[in-house]
Coordinates of C-alpha atoms and ligand atoms in Angstrom, one line a residue:
X30 CA 0.0 0.0 0.0
X31 CA 2.8 2.4 1.0
X32 CA 4.7 1.4 -2.1
X33 CA 1.7 2.4 -4.2
X34 CA 1.4 5.8 -2.4
X35 CA 5.1 6.5 -3.0
X36 CA 4.8 5.5 -6.6
X37 CA 1.8 7.7 -7.0
X38 CA 3.7 10.7 -5.6
X39 CA 6.6 10.0 -7.9
X40 CA 4.3 9.9 -10.9
X41 CA 2.6 13.1 -9.8
X42 CA 5.9 14.9 -9.5
X43 CA 7.0 13.6 -12.9
X44 CA 3.8 14.8 -14.5
X45 CA 4.2 18.2 -13.0
X46 CA 7.8 18.6 -14.1
X47 CA 6.8 17.7 -17.7
X48 CA 3.8 20.0 -17.9
X49 CA 6.0 22.7 -16.4
X50 CA 8.4 22.2 -19.3
X51 CA 5.6 22.5 -21.7
X52 CA 4.9 26.0 -20.4
X53 CA 8.3 27.1 -21.3
X54 CA 8.4 29.2 -24.4
X55 CA 10.0 27.4 -27.3
X56 CA 11.7 29.7 -29.8
X57 CA 10.6 28.4 -33.2
X58 CA 12.5 30.5 -35.6
X59 CA 14.1 28.3 -38.2
X60 CA 17.5 29.8 -38.0
X61 CA 18.0 28.9 -34.3
X62 CA 19.0 25.3 -34.6
X63 CA 19.7 25.1 -30.9
X64 CA 16.2 26.2 -30.1
X65 CA 14.6 24.1 -32.8
X66 CA 16.2 21.1 -31.1
X67 CA 14.7 22.1 -27.8
X68 CA 11.3 22.4 -29.6
X69 CA 11.6 19.0 -31.1
X70 CA 12.4 17.5 -27.7
X71 CA 9.4 19.1 -26.2
X72 CA 7.1 18.6 -29.1
X73 CA 8.0 15.0 -29.6
X74 CA 6.7 14.4 -26.1
X75 CA 3.2 14.7 -27.3
X76 CA 2.0 13.8 -30.7
X77 CA -1.0 16.2 -30.6
X78 CA -0.9 19.0 -33.1
X79 CA -3.5 21.7 -33.3
X80 CA -4.6 23.6 -36.3
X81 CA -6.6 26.8 -35.7
X82 CA -8.0 29.2 -38.2
X83 CA -10.0 32.3 -38.7
X84 CA -11.8 34.0 -41.6
X85 CA -11.9 37.5 -43.0
X86 CA -14.1 39.4 -40.4
X87 CA -16.8 40.6 -42.7
X88 CA -17.7 37.1 -44.0
X89 CA -21.0 35.7 -42.9
X90 CA -22.0 32.5 -41.2
X91 CA -22.7 30.4 -44.3
X92 CA -19.4 31.1 -46.1
X93 CA -17.6 30.3 -42.9
X94 CA -19.3 26.9 -42.9
X95 CA -17.9 26.4 -46.4
X96 CA -14.4 27.3 -45.2
X97 CA -14.8 24.6 -42.5
X98 CA -15.3 22.0 -45.2
X99 CA -12.1 23.1 -47.0
X100 CA -10.2 22.5 -43.7
X101 CA -12.1 19.3 -42.9
X102 CA -11.2 17.6 -46.2
X103 CA -7.6 18.8 -45.9
X104 CA -7.3 17.4 -42.4
X105 CA -8.9 14.1 -43.4
X106 CA -6.3 13.6 -46.1
X107 CA -3.5 14.8 -43.8
X108 CA -4.5 12.2 -41.2
X109 CA -4.6 9.4 -43.8
X110 CA -1.1 10.4 -45.0
X111 CA 0.6 11.3 -41.8
X112 CA 0.0 8.8 -38.9
X113 CA 2.7 10.1 -36.7
X114 CA 0.8 13.0 -35.3
X115 CA -2.6 13.4 -33.8
X116 CA -4.0 16.3 -35.8
X117 CA -6.8 18.2 -34.3
X118 CA -8.9 21.0 -35.7
X119 CA -9.8 23.7 -33.2
X120 CA -13.2 25.1 -33.9
X121 CA -13.2 28.9 -34.0
X122 CA -15.9 30.3 -31.7
X123 CA -18.6 32.4 -33.5
X124 CA -19.0 36.0 -32.6
X125 CA -19.7 39.5 -33.8
X126 CA -20.9 38.6 -37.2
X127 CA -22.0 41.6 -39.3
X128 CA -25.5 40.2 -39.9
X129 CA -26.2 39.3 -36.3
X130 CA -28.8 41.9 -35.3
X131 CA -29.4 41.5 -31.6
X132 CA -27.9 44.7 -30.1
X133 CA -26.0 43.4 -27.1
X134 CA -22.7 42.4 -28.7
X135 CA -21.4 40.5 -25.7
X136 CA -24.4 38.4 -26.1
X137 CA -23.3 37.1 -29.4
X138 CA -19.6 36.5 -28.7
X139 CA -17.7 33.3 -27.8
X140 CA -20.4 31.0 -29.2
X141 CA -19.1 27.5 -29.4
X142 CA -19.9 25.2 -32.3
X143 CA -22.0 23.0 -30.0
X144 CA -24.6 25.8 -30.0
X145 CA -25.2 25.2 -33.7
X146 CA -23.8 21.8 -34.7
X147 CA -23.6 18.3 -33.4
X148 CA -20.0 17.9 -32.3
X149 CA -20.2 14.1 -32.2
X150 CA -21.2 14.1 -35.9
X151 CA -18.4 16.4 -36.8
X152 CA -16.0 14.1 -34.9
X153 CA -17.1 11.1 -37.0
X154 CA -15.4 12.8 -39.9
X155 CA -12.3 14.4 -38.4
X156 CA -11.0 15.1 -34.9
X157 CA -12.3 18.5 -33.9
X158 CA -12.3 20.2 -30.5
X159 CA -13.9 23.3 -29.2
X160 CA -11.8 26.3 -28.3
X161 CA -12.4 26.0 -24.6
X162 CA -11.2 22.3 -24.8
X163 CA -8.1 23.4 -26.7
X164 CA -7.4 26.1 -24.1
X165 CA -7.7 23.6 -21.3
X166 CA -5.5 21.0 -23.0
X167 CA -2.9 23.3 -24.4
X168 CA -2.3 25.7 -21.5
X169 CA -1.5 23.2 -18.8
X170 CA -2.9 25.5 -16.3
X171 CA -1.2 28.7 -17.5
X172 CA -3.4 31.7 -18.3
X173 CA -1.6 32.7 -21.4
X174 CA -1.9 30.6 -24.5
X175 CA 0.9 31.1 -26.9
X176 CA 0.4 29.8 -30.4
X177 CA 3.6 28.6 -32.0
X178 CA 3.0 30.1 -35.4
X179 CA 0.3 32.2 -37.1
X180 CA 0.2 32.5 -40.8
X181 CA -1.8 35.3 -42.3
X182 CA -2.8 34.3 -45.8
X183 CA -2.9 37.0 -48.5
X184 CA -3.9 37.0 -52.1
X185 CA -1.2 37.7 -54.6
X186 CA -2.4 41.0 -56.2
X187 CA 0.0 40.5 -59.1
X188 CA -1.9 37.3 -60.1
X189 CA -5.2 39.1 -60.0
X190 CA -3.8 41.9 -62.2
X191 CA -2.3 39.6 -64.8
X192 CA -5.0 36.9 -64.5
X193 CA -2.2 34.2 -64.5
X194 CA -3.0 32.0 -61.6
X195 CA -0.5 29.4 -60.3
X196 CA 0.1 27.8 -56.9
X197 CA 2.0 30.0 -54.5
X198 CA 3.1 29.7 -50.9
X199 CA 5.6 32.5 -50.3
X200 CA 6.4 34.0 -46.9
X201 CA 6.5 37.8 -47.4
X202 CA 6.9 40.9 -45.3
X203 CA 3.8 41.7 -43.4
X204 CA 2.3 45.0 -44.5
X205 CA 0.5 47.2 -42.1
X206 CA -2.7 46.2 -43.8
X207 CA -2.2 42.6 -43.2
X208 CA -1.5 43.2 -39.5
X209 CA -4.4 45.7 -39.1
X210 CA -6.2 43.5 -36.6
X211 CA -3.2 42.5 -34.6
X212 CA -1.6 44.4 -31.7
X213 CA 2.0 44.0 -30.8
X214 CA 4.0 44.8 -27.8
X215 CA 7.6 43.7 -27.4
X216 CA 7.3 41.1 -30.1
X217 CA 4.2 39.5 -28.6
X218 CA 1.1 39.8 -30.7
X219 CA -2.4 39.8 -29.3
X220 CA -6.0 40.1 -30.7
X221 CA -8.1 39.4 -32.7
X222 CA -7.8 35.7 -31.7
X223 CA -11.6 35.3 -31.6
X224 CA -11.8 37.9 -28.8
X225 CA -9.6 36.1 -26.4
X226 CA -7.1 38.5 -24.8
X227 CA -5.0 35.6 -23.3
X228 CA -4.2 34.1 -26.7
X229 CA -0.9 35.4 -28.1
X230 CA 1.9 34.6 -30.5
X231 CA 5.5 35.6 -31.0
X232 CA 5.6 34.3 -34.5
X233 CA 3.5 35.8 -37.3
X234 CA 4.2 35.1 -40.9
X235 CA 2.5 36.6 -43.9
X236 CA 2.0 34.2 -46.7
X237 CA 1.2 35.0 -50.3
X238 CA -0.9 32.1 -51.0
X239 CA -2.7 30.7 -54.0
X240 CA -4.0 27.2 -54.3
X241 CA -6.1 24.6 -52.5
X242 CA -6.1 23.9 -48.8
X243 CA -3.8 20.9 -49.1
X244 CA -1.0 23.2 -50.3
X245 CA -0.8 24.5 -46.8
X246 CA 0.7 21.2 -45.8
X247 CA 4.3 22.5 -46.2
X248 CA 3.7 25.2 -43.5
X249 CA 2.6 22.8 -40.7
X250 CA 6.2 21.8 -39.7
X251 CA 5.0 19.6 -36.9
X252 CA 8.5 19.1 -35.5
X253 CA 8.7 22.8 -34.7
X254 CA 5.1 23.7 -34.2
X255 CA 2.6 22.2 -31.9
X256 CA -0.1 24.8 -32.6
X257 CA -0.5 26.8 -35.8
X258 CA -3.1 29.1 -37.0
X259 CA -4.2 30.2 -40.5
X260 CA -5.8 33.5 -40.6
X261 CA -7.8 34.5 -43.7
X262 CA -8.4 30.8 -44.4
X263 CA -11.0 31.7 -47.0
X264 CA -8.1 32.4 -49.4
X265 CA -7.3 28.7 -49.6
X266 CA -9.6 26.9 -52.1
X267 CA -11.4 23.6 -51.9
X268 CA -9.3 20.5 -52.7
X269 CA -12.2 18.6 -54.0
X270 CA -15.2 20.8 -54.4
X271 CA -18.4 18.8 -55.0
X272 CA -16.6 15.4 -54.7
X273 CA -17.8 12.4 -52.6
X274 CA -15.3 13.6 -49.9
X275 CA -16.7 17.1 -50.0
X276 CA -20.2 15.7 -49.4
X277 CA -19.0 13.5 -46.6
X278 CA -17.6 16.5 -44.8
X279 CA -20.8 18.4 -45.5
X280 CA -23.0 15.5 -44.2
X281 CA -21.0 15.4 -41.0
X282 CA -22.2 19.0 -40.3
X283 CA -25.4 17.9 -38.6
X284 CA -27.1 20.7 -36.6
X285 CA -27.6 20.7 -32.9
X286 CA -30.4 18.2 -32.3
X287 CA -32.5 20.7 -30.4
X288 CA -32.6 22.9 -33.5
X289 CA -33.9 20.0 -35.6
X290 CA -36.6 19.4 -32.9
X291 CA -37.7 23.0 -32.9
X292 CA -38.0 22.9 -36.6
X293 CA -39.8 19.6 -36.5
X294 CA -42.4 21.0 -34.0
X295 CA -42.9 24.0 -36.1
X296 CA -43.5 21.9 -39.3
X297 CA -46.0 19.7 -37.5
X298 CA -47.9 22.6 -35.8
X299 CA -48.0 25.1 -38.6
X300 CA -47.2 23.3 -41.9
X301 CA -48.9 20.0 -41.5
X302 CA -45.5 18.4 -42.2
X303 CA -44.1 15.2 -40.6
X304 CA -41.2 13.0 -41.7
X305 CA -43.6 10.0 -41.9
X306 CA -46.0 11.7 -44.3
X307 CA -43.3 13.5 -46.2
X308 CA -40.9 10.6 -46.6
X309 CA -38.1 12.6 -45.2
X310 CA -36.9 10.3 -42.4
X311 CA -33.1 10.3 -41.9
X312 CA -30.9 7.9 -39.9
X313 CA -29.7 9.5 -36.7
X314 CA -26.1 8.7 -37.7
X315 CA -25.0 10.5 -40.9
X316 CA -22.6 7.8 -41.8
X317 CA -25.6 5.5 -42.3
X318 CA -27.3 7.7 -44.8
X319 CA -27.8 6.5 -48.3
X320 CA -28.4 8.0 -51.7
X321 CA -32.0 8.5 -52.5
X322 CA -34.3 10.8 -54.5
X323 CA -37.7 9.9 -53.1
X324 CA -38.2 12.6 -50.5
X325 CA -41.6 14.2 -50.9
X326 CA -41.5 17.1 -48.5
X327 CA -44.2 18.9 -46.6
X328 CA -47.2 20.5 -48.3
X329 CA -45.7 23.9 -48.5
X330 CA -43.4 26.0 -50.7
X331 CA -40.4 27.6 -49.0
X332 CA -38.6 30.7 -50.1
X333 CA -35.4 32.2 -49.0
X334 CA -36.0 35.9 -49.5
X335 CA -32.6 37.6 -49.0
X336 CA -32.9 41.4 -48.4
X337 CA -30.7 43.9 -46.5
X338 CA -27.2 44.2 -48.0
X339 CA -28.3 42.2 -51.1
X340 CA -30.9 44.9 -52.1
X341 CA -28.0 47.3 -52.5
X342 CA -25.1 45.1 -53.5
X343 CA -27.0 42.8 -55.8
X344 CA -29.5 45.0 -57.5
X345 CA -29.1 43.0 -60.7
X346 CA -30.7 39.9 -59.3
X347 CA -32.9 40.9 -56.3
X348 CA -36.6 41.4 -57.2
X349 CA -38.9 43.9 -55.6
X350 CA -41.2 42.4 -53.0
X351 CA -44.1 42.8 -55.4
X352 CA -42.3 40.9 -58.1
X353 CA -41.2 38.2 -55.8
X354 CA -44.8 37.7 -54.7
X355 CA -45.9 37.3 -58.3
X356 CA -43.2 34.7 -58.9
X357 CA -44.2 32.8 -55.8
X358 CA -47.9 32.9 -56.6
X359 CA -47.3 31.4 -60.1
X360 CA -45.3 28.6 -58.7
X361 CA -47.7 27.7 -55.9
X362 CA -50.6 27.7 -58.3
X363 CA -48.7 25.4 -60.6
X364 CA -47.9 23.0 -57.8
X365 CA -51.3 23.2 -56.2
X366 CA -49.8 24.5 -52.9
X367 CA -51.5 27.1 -50.7
X368 CA -48.9 27.4 -47.9
X369 CA -45.8 29.5 -48.2
X370 CA -43.0 29.4 -45.6
X371 CA -40.7 32.5 -45.8
X372 CA -37.2 32.6 -44.5
X373 CA -35.9 36.1 -44.6
X374 CA -33.5 38.6 -43.2
X375 CA -35.9 41.4 -44.3
X376 CA -37.7 43.9 -42.2
X377 CA -41.1 43.1 -40.7
X378 CA -42.7 45.6 -43.1
X379 CA -41.2 43.8 -46.1
X380 CA -42.8 40.6 -44.9
X381 CA -46.1 42.3 -44.3
X382 CA -45.9 43.7 -47.8
X383 CA -45.3 40.3 -49.3
X384 CA -48.3 38.9 -47.4
X385 CA -50.5 41.7 -48.6
X386 CA -49.9 40.6 -52.2
X387 CA -50.8 37.0 -51.4
X388 CA -54.1 37.3 -49.5
X389 CA -55.5 33.9 -50.7
X390 CA -52.5 31.9 -49.3
X391 CA -51.2 31.1 -45.9
X392 CA -47.9 33.0 -45.6
X393 CA -45.8 32.1 -42.5
X394 CA -42.5 32.8 -41.0
X395 CA -40.8 31.3 -37.9
X396 CA -41.1 33.6 -34.9
X397 CA -38.6 32.6 -32.2
X398 CA -39.6 32.4 -28.5
X399 CA -37.5 34.3 -25.9
X400 CA -36.1 30.9 -25.0
X401 CA -34.9 30.3 -28.5
X402 CA -33.5 33.9 -28.9
X403 CA -31.6 33.6 -25.6
X404 CA -30.3 30.2 -26.2
X405 CA -29.6 30.0 -29.9
X406 CA -29.4 33.7 -31.0
X407 CA -29.3 34.9 -34.6
X408 CA -27.2 31.9 -35.7
X409 CA -29.6 29.3 -34.4
X410 CA -32.7 31.1 -35.6
X411 CA -31.2 31.2 -39.1
X412 CA -30.5 27.5 -38.9
X413 CA -34.1 26.8 -37.9
X414 CA -35.2 28.8 -41.0
X415 CA -32.8 26.8 -43.1
X416 CA -34.1 23.4 -41.8
X417 CA -37.7 24.3 -42.3
X418 CA -36.9 25.4 -45.9
X419 CA -35.1 22.1 -46.5
X420 CA -38.1 20.0 -45.8
X421 CA -40.5 21.8 -48.1
X422 CA -42.0 20.2 -51.2
X423 CA -40.4 22.9 -53.3
X424 CA -37.8 25.5 -52.6
X425 CA -36.9 28.8 -54.2
X426 CA -33.8 30.6 -53.1
X427 CA -31.9 33.8 -53.7
X428 CA -29.3 34.0 -56.4
X429 CA -25.7 33.7 -55.2
X430 CA -26.6 33.6 -51.5
X431 CA -24.5 31.1 -49.4
X432 CA -27.5 30.9 -47.1
X433 CA -29.5 29.5 -50.0
X434 CA -26.6 27.1 -51.0
X435 CA -26.6 25.5 -47.5
X436 CA -30.4 24.8 -47.8
X437 CA -29.9 23.3 -51.3
X438 CA -27.1 21.0 -49.9
X439 CA -29.4 19.9 -47.1
X440 CA -32.1 19.1 -49.5
X441 CA -29.7 17.1 -51.6
X442 CA -28.8 15.1 -48.5
X443 CA -32.4 14.5 -47.5
X444 CA -33.1 13.2 -51.0
X445 CA -35.3 15.5 -53.0
X446 CA -35.4 15.7 -56.8
X447 CA -33.0 18.4 -58.0
X448 CA -35.8 20.3 -59.8
X449 CA -37.5 21.0 -56.5
X450 CA -34.4 22.5 -55.1
X451 CA -32.2 24.4 -57.5
X452 CA -34.5 27.3 -58.2
X453 CA -34.1 31.0 -57.4
X454 CA -36.1 34.2 -57.5
X455 CA -35.5 36.2 -60.6
X456 CA -35.0 39.9 -60.9
X457 CA -38.1 39.9 -63.2
X458 CA -39.8 37.3 -65.3
X459 CA -37.6 38.4 -68.2
X460 CA -34.3 38.7 -66.3
X461 CA -33.3 35.6 -64.6
X462 CA -29.8 34.7 -63.6
X463 CA -29.5 31.0 -62.5
X464 CA -27.5 29.4 -59.7
X465 CA -25.5 26.4 -60.6
X466 CA -26.7 22.9 -59.6
X467 CA -24.2 21.3 -57.3
X468 CA -25.8 17.8 -56.9
X469 CA -24.8 15.4 -54.2
X470 CA -22.2 12.7 -54.8
X471 CA -22.4 9.5 -52.7
Ligands
GDP513 N1 -33.0 34.0 -39.7 C1 -32.6 34.3 -41.0 N2 -31.5 35.0 -41.1 C2 -31.0 35.2 -42.4 C3 -31.8 34.9 -43.5 N3 -31.1 35.3 -44.6 C4 -30.0 35.9 -44.2 N4 -29.9 35.9 -42.8 C5 -28.9 36.4 -42.0 O1 -27.9 37.1 -42.8 C6 -26.7 36.3 -42.9 C7 -26.3 36.3 -44.3 O2 -25.0 36.1 -44.5 P1 -24.3 34.8 -45.1 O3 -24.5 33.7 -44.1 O4 -23.0 35.2 -45.4 O5 -25.2 34.4 -46.4 P2 -25.2 35.3 -47.8 O6 -24.7 36.6 -47.5 O7 -26.7 35.3 -48.1 O8 -24.4 34.6 -48.8 C8 -27.0 34.9 -42.3 O9 -25.9 34.3 -41.7 C9 -28.1 35.2 -41.3 O10 -27.6 35.7 -40.1 C10 -33.0 34.2 -43.3 O11 -33.8 33.8 -44.2 N5 -33.4 34.0 -42.0
MG514 MG1 -22.4 36.8 -46.9

């Protein structure tokens, strides 16, 4: 018994000494061979390697979801290729998005992925961890979290001028522009780092980058770096856009189950729509899903009516409310549907206006309870809108909206016929740009 106790104490001391070492700053500049050696001794101790990322601040929720897929496929391939390390993708918390309307900003910061997505489903595709988990694991009790290397990706302006695009991965001097969001004091950089003041780095590199995400491989340097971050990750392109692998990653992005349940209740209560009647049942586990095209959908037409910045920025394709109403009426009459579900970021008066043009139809939108607002906020409410749209018998979206694209993908997964999915509102009857059809691959 005493022996055990002594052994226990010895092990405890050993663990403390080791984690103490991990706190020590490890200089990672390539030229310092001595330090690199120190790093490799430390880093070899644990095989865990963390990839973190962030996206250009003005980008919205739905493009960010697309950027996740680029990383997920990259990581999946990396893990297949490189078994030596345990690669983990750290999920960047959501916050301060331009479109999120609720005024209290603190209210919409530091939102973890589990608010919106089912983490277990994501983990069935690649190893992901939430930021708070990473902070716990990585800091070994210290308050400050120092990332080993931060790469800020930049477009190569020259390529955009000449139109000659080729793969590029070139470390360049950081301009003031590229560092605009970073603060530095005595070679230690802080902010933005998702709003965490205790995350820092000593090592920022600006990278002129052109190519797909897998080309970032050369920057990982796992012998030197245990944690690396790519900022402006939207600059790296998809490795396999639209492939089977792309769709696997996409299918792993199941929403938080409570969001599905809220949508399910709404469909049942207001839209007379259930999975049994509509042939839209799905296996609880996305890896068990199979290819099918026999989903029927609930007896309603759904529309994603994108307004706000699109009215100004995309005048060429956004119809007036009156014109949108006329397009919707024609379609509902053709399909024999009398119920319209509207997902929109528009103002209440725009919704009222739409309704006023469609008096003979039931026109609905999802109105969140205080509970839903407080718990899931703008991001969750948008997802509920997306889910309801994805179970309709027929969907009409907005041209070139990533919010619409995510609904179309969901409908492809549920198993609708493409002609019920890949439709968008036109500017007018005569002027109609069309979105592409990115059909699912199994
Ligand atoms: N609830 C809700 N929010 C929407 C709707 N359309 C747009 N939004 C909000 O506006 C944002 C639009 O930005 P983004 O996700 O980048 O999509 P995109 O700009 O349409 O490509 C969404 O993330 C939502 O916060 C909608 O139909 N319903
Ligand atoms: Mg956007």
